[in-house]
XYZ file of C-alpha atoms in Angstrom:
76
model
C 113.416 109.014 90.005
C 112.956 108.719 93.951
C 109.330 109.544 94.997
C 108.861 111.137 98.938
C 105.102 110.294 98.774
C 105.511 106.629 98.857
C 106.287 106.805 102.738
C 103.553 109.034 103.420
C 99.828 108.459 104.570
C 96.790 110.662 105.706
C 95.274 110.017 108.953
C 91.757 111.489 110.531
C 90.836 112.552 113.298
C 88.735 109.347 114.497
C 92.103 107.586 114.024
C 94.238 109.827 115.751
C 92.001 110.159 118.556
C 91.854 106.113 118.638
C 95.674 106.042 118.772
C 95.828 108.947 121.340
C 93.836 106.681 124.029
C 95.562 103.337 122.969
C 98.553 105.427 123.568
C 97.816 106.607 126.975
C 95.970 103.795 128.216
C 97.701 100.741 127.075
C 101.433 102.503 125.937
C 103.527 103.075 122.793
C 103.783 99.495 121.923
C 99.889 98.807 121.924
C 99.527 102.284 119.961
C 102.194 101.155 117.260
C 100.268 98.223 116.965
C 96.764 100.025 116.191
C 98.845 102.559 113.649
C 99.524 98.869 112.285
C 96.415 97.782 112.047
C 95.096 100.911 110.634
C 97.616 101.529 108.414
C 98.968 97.864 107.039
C 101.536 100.165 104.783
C 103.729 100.864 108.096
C 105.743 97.454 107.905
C 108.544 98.814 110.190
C 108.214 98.892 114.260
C 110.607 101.709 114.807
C 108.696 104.323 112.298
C 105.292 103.250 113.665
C 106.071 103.546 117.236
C 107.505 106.703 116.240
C 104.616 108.094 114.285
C 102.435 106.582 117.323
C 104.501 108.893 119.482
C 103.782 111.810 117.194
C 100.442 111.422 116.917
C 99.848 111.266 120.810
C 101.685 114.585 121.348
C 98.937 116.035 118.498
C 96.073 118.072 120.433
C 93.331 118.187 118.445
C 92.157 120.861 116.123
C 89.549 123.626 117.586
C 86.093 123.730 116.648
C 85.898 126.041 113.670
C 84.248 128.987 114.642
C 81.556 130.966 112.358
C 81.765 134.319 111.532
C 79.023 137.007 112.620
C 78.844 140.031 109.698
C 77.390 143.022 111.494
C 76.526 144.543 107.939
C 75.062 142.806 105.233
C 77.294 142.252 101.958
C 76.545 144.895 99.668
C 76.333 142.418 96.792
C 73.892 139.752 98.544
């Protein structure tokens, strides 16, 4: 039985963010080398510069926004 999770990982924000100015002030190279060092289970340099190439293209997420009611809940 082949498993697809075994090549993935989860990455935050703080890390992405950390890649994302490696990436644009040192390069890809020094950015596949910090998904490296982050992420030891990336042993291959082709999928990390890759995935360091991804991540630098990611803008991140908007500030979540909260919610106004202009009438109270009727069960509250």
């Amino acid at each position: 039985m082949h498993c697809h999770a075994e090549a993935m990982f989860v990455i935050t924000e703080a890390d992405a963010a950390a890649i994302r100015a490696i990436f644009d002030e040192e390069g890809e190279l020094s950015a596949a080398i910090e998904l490296r060092r982050r992420f030891p289970g990336v042993i291959d340099n082709m999928k990390a510069r890759a995935c360091a190439r991804t991540i630098a293209g990611w803008t991140p997420l908007p500030a979540r926004s909260t919610v106004t009611r202009l009438f109270p809940r009727r069960d509250a």
